[in-house]
PDB file of C-alpha atoms in Angstrom:
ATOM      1  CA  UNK A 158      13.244  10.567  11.162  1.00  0.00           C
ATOM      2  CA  UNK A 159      14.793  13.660  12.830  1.00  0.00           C
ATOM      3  CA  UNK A 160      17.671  13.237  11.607  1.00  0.00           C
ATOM      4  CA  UNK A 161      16.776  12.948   8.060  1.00  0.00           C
ATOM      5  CA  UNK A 162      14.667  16.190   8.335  1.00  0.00           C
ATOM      6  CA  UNK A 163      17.608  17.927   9.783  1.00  0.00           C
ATOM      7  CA  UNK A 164      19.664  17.249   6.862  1.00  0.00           C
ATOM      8  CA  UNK A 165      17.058  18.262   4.630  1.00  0.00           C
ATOM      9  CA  UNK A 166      15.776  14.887   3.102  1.00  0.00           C
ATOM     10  CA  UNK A 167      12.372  13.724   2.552  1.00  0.00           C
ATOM     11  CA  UNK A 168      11.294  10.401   4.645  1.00  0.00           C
ATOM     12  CA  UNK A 169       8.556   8.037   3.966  1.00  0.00           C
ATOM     13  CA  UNK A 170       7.714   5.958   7.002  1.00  0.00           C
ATOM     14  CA  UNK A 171       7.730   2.443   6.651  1.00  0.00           C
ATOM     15  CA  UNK A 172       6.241  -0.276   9.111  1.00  0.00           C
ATOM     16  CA  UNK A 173       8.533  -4.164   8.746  1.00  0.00           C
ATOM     17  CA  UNK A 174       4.866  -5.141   8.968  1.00  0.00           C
ATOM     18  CA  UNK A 175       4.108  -4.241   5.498  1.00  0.00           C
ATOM     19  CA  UNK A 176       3.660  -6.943   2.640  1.00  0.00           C
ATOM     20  CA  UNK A 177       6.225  -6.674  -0.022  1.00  0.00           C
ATOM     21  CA  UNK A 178       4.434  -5.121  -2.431  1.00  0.00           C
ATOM     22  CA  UNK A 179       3.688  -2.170  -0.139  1.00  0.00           C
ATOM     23  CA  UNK A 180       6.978  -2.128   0.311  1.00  0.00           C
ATOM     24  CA  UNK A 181       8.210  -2.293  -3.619  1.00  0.00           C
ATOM     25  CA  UNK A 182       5.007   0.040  -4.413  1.00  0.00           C
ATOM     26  CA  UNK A 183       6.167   2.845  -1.993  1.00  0.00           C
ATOM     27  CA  UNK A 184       9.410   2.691  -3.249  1.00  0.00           C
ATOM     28  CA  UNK A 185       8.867   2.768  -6.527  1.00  0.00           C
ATOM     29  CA  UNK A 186       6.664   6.127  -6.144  1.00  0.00           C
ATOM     30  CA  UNK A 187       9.419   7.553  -4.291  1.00  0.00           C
ATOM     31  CA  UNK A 188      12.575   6.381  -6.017  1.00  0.00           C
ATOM     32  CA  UNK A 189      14.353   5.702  -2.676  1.00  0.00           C
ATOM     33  CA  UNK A 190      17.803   4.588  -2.875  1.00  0.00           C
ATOM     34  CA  UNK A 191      18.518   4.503   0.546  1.00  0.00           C
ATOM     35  CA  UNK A 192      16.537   2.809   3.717  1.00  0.00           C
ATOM     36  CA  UNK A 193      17.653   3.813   6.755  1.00  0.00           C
ATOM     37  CA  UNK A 194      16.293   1.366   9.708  1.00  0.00           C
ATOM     38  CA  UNK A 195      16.682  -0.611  12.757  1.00  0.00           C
ATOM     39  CA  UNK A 196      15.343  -4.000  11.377  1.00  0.00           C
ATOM     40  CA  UNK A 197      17.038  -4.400   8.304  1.00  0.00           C
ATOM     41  CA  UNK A 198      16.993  -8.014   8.983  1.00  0.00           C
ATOM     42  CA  UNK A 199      12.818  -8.336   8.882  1.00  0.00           C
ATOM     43  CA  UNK A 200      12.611  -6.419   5.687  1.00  0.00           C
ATOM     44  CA  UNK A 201      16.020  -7.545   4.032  1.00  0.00           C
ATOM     45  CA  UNK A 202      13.546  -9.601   1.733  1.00  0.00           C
ATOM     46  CA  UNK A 203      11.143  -6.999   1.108  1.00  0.00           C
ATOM     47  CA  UNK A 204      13.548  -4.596  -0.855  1.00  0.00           C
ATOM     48  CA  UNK A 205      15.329  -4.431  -4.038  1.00  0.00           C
ATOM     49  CA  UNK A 206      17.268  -1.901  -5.907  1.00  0.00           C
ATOM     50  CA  UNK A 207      18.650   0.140  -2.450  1.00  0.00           C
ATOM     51  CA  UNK A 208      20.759   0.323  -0.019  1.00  0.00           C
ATOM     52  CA  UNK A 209      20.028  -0.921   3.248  1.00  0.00           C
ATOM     53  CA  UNK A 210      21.811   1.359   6.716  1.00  0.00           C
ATOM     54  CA  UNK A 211      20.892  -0.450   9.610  1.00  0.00           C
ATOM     55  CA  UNK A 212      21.038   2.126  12.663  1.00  0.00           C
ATOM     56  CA  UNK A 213      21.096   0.942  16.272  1.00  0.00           C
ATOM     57  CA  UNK A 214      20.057   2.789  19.306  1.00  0.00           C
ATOM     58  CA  UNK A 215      23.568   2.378  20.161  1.00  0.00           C
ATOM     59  CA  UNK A 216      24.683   4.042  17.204  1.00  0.00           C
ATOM     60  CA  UNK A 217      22.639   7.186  17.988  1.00  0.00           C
ATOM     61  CA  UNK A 218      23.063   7.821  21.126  1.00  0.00           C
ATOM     62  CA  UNK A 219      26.900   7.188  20.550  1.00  0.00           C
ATOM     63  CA  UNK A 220      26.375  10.475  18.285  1.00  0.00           C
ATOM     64  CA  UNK A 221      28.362  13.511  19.140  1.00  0.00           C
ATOM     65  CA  UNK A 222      26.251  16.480  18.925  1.00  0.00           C
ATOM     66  CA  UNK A 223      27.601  19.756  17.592  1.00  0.00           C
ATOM     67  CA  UNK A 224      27.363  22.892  19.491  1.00  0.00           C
ATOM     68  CA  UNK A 225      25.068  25.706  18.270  1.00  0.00           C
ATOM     69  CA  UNK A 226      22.548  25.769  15.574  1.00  0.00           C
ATOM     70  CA  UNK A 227      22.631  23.639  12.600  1.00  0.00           C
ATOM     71  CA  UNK A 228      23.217  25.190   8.928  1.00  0.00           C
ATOM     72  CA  UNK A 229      19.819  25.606   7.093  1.00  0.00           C
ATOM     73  CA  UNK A 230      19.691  22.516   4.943  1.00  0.00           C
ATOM     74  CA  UNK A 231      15.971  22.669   3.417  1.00  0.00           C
ATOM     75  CA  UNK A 232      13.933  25.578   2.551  1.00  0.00           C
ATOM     76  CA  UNK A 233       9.925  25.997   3.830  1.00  0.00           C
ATOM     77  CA  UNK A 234       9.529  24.590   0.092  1.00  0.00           C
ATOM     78  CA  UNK A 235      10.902  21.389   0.204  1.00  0.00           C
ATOM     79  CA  UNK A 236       9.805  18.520   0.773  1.00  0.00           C
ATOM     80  CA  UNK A 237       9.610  16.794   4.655  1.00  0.00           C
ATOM     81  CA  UNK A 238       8.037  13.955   4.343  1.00  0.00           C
ATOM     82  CA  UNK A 239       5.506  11.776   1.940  1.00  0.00           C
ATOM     83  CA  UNK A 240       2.388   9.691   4.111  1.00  0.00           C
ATOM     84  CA  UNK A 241       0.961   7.232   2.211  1.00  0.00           C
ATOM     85  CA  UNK A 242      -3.157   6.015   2.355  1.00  0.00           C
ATOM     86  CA  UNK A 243      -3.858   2.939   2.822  1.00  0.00           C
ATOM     87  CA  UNK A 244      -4.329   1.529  -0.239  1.00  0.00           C
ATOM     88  CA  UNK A 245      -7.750   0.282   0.602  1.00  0.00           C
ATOM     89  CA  UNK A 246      -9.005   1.342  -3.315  1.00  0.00           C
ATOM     90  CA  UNK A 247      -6.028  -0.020  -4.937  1.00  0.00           C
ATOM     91  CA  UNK A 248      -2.537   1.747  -4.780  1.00  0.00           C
ATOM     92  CA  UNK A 249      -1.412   3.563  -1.973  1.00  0.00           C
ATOM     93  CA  UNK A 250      -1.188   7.271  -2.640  1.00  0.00           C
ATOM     94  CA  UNK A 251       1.402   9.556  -1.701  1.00  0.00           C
ATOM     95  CA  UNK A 252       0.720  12.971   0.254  1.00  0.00           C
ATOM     96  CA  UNK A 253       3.518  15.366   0.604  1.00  0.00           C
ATOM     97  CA  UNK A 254       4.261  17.718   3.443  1.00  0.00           C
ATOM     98  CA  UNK A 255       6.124  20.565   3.009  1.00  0.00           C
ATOM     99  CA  UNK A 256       9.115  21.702   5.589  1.00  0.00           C
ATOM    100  CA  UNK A 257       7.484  25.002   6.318  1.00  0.00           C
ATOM    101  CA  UNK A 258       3.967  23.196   6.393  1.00  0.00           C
ATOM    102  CA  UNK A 259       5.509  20.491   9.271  1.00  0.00           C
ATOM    103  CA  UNK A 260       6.595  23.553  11.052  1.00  0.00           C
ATOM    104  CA  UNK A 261       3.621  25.955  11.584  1.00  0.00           C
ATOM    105  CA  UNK A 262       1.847  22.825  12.198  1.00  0.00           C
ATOM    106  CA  UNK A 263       4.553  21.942  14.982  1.00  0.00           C
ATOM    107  CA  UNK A 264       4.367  25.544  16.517  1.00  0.00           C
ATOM    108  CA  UNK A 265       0.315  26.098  15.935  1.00  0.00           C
ATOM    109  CA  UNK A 266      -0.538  22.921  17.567  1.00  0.00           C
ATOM    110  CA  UNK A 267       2.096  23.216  20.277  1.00  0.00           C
ATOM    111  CA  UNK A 268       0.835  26.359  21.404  1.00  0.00           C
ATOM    112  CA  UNK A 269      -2.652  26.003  21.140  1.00  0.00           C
ATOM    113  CA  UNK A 270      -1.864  22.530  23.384  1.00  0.00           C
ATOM    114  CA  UNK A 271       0.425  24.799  25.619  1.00  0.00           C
ATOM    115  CA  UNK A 272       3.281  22.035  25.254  1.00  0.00           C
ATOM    116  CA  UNK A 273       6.478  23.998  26.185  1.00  0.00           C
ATOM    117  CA  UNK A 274      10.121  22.676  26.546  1.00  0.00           C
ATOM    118  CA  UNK A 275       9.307  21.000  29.616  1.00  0.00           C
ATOM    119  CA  UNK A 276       5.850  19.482  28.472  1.00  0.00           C
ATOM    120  CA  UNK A 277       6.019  15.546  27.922  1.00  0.00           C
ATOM    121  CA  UNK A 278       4.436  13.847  25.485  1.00  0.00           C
ATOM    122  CA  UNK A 279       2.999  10.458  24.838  1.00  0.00           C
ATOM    123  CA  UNK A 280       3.632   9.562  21.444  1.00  0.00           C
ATOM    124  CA  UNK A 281       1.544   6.662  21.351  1.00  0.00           C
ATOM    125  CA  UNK A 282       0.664   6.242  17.347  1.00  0.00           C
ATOM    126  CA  UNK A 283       2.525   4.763  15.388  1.00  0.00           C
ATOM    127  CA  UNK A 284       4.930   6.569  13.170  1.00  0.00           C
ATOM    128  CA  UNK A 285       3.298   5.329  10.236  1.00  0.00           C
ATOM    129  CA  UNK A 286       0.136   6.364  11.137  1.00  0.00           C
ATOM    130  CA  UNK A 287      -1.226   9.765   9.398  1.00  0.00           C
ATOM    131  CA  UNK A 288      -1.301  12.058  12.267  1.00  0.00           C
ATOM    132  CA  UNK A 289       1.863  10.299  13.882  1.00  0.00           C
ATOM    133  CA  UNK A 290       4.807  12.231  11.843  1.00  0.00           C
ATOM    134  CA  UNK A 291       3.352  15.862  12.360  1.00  0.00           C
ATOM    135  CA  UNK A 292       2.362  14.799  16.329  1.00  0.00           C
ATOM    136  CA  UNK A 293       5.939  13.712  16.306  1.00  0.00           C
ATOM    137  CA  UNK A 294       6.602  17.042  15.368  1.00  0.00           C
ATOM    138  CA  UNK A 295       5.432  19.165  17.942  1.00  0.00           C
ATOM    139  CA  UNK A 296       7.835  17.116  20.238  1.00  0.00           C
ATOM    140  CA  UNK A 297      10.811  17.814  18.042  1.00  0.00           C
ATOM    141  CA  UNK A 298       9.483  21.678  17.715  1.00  0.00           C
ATOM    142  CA  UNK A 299      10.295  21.810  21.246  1.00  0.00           C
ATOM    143  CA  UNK A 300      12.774  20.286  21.678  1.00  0.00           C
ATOM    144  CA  UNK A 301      12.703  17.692  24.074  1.00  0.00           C
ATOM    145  CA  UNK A 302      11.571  14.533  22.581  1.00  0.00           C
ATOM    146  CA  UNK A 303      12.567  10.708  24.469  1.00  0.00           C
ATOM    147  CA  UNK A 304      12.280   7.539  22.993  1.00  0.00           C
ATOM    148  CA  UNK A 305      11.017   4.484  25.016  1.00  0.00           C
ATOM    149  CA  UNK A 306      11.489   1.266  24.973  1.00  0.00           C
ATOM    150  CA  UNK A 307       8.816  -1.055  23.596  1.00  0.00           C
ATOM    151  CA  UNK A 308       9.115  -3.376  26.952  1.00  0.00           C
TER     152      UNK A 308
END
């Protein structure tokens, strides 16, 4: 997720839990042509008309990270990321956060919650939960953010 936002793209969480036609509905909103994930073989089935990247862990922490800041890629305009209800009424709806709307979220939150650089934070939501992407967020506004395993 962090790294699509840093290189300005929009993600759409998805959980391997969905039913297909989650899947094929959210796609077709979004006109996705890639999935980037880390259990391409449990949704394999579930897709059609993209390209499947399966990323390890390995892969990314294998990543060489540049020195200094990275190059501006998205303006406060653009579009971050797109949660999607439930679907409980029918379709699932789509509801798009902005780049600059994820960030003074981020920085609001994290100060009012006095999380600094050294602060740790639980994540404990899932990412495809409403309020998980922007909690996410505050972590990444901070910079420190660790992933744990699920054991």
């Amino acid at each position: 997720m962090l790294g699509a936002l840093k290189a300005g793209n929009v993600c759409a969480n998805l959980s391997p839990t969905y039913p297909r036609e989650r899947f094929q509905s959210i796609l077709s909103m979004t006109h996705s042509p890639i999935i980037l994930t880390n259990v391409a073989p449990h949704i394999r089935d579930k897709l059609s008309n993209c390209t499947i990247i399966e990323v390890s862990r390995e892969q990314v922490a294998a990543l060489i990270v540049a020195p200094g800041p990275m190059p501006d890629t998205s303006t406060p305009q653009d579009i971050a990321y797109v949660l999607f209800t439930s679907g409980s009424t029918g379709e699932p709806k789509g509801i798009i956060a902005e780049h600059g709307s994820l960030c003074t979220s981020a920085m609001a939150h994290g100060s009012k919650w006095g999380i600094e650089s050294g602060t740790r934070v639980f994540q404990f939501s899932s990412y495809t939960f409403g309020k998980g992407t922007p909690l996410c967020s505050i972590s990444f506004s901070k910079r420190q953010a660790y992933q744990m395993d699920q054991t």
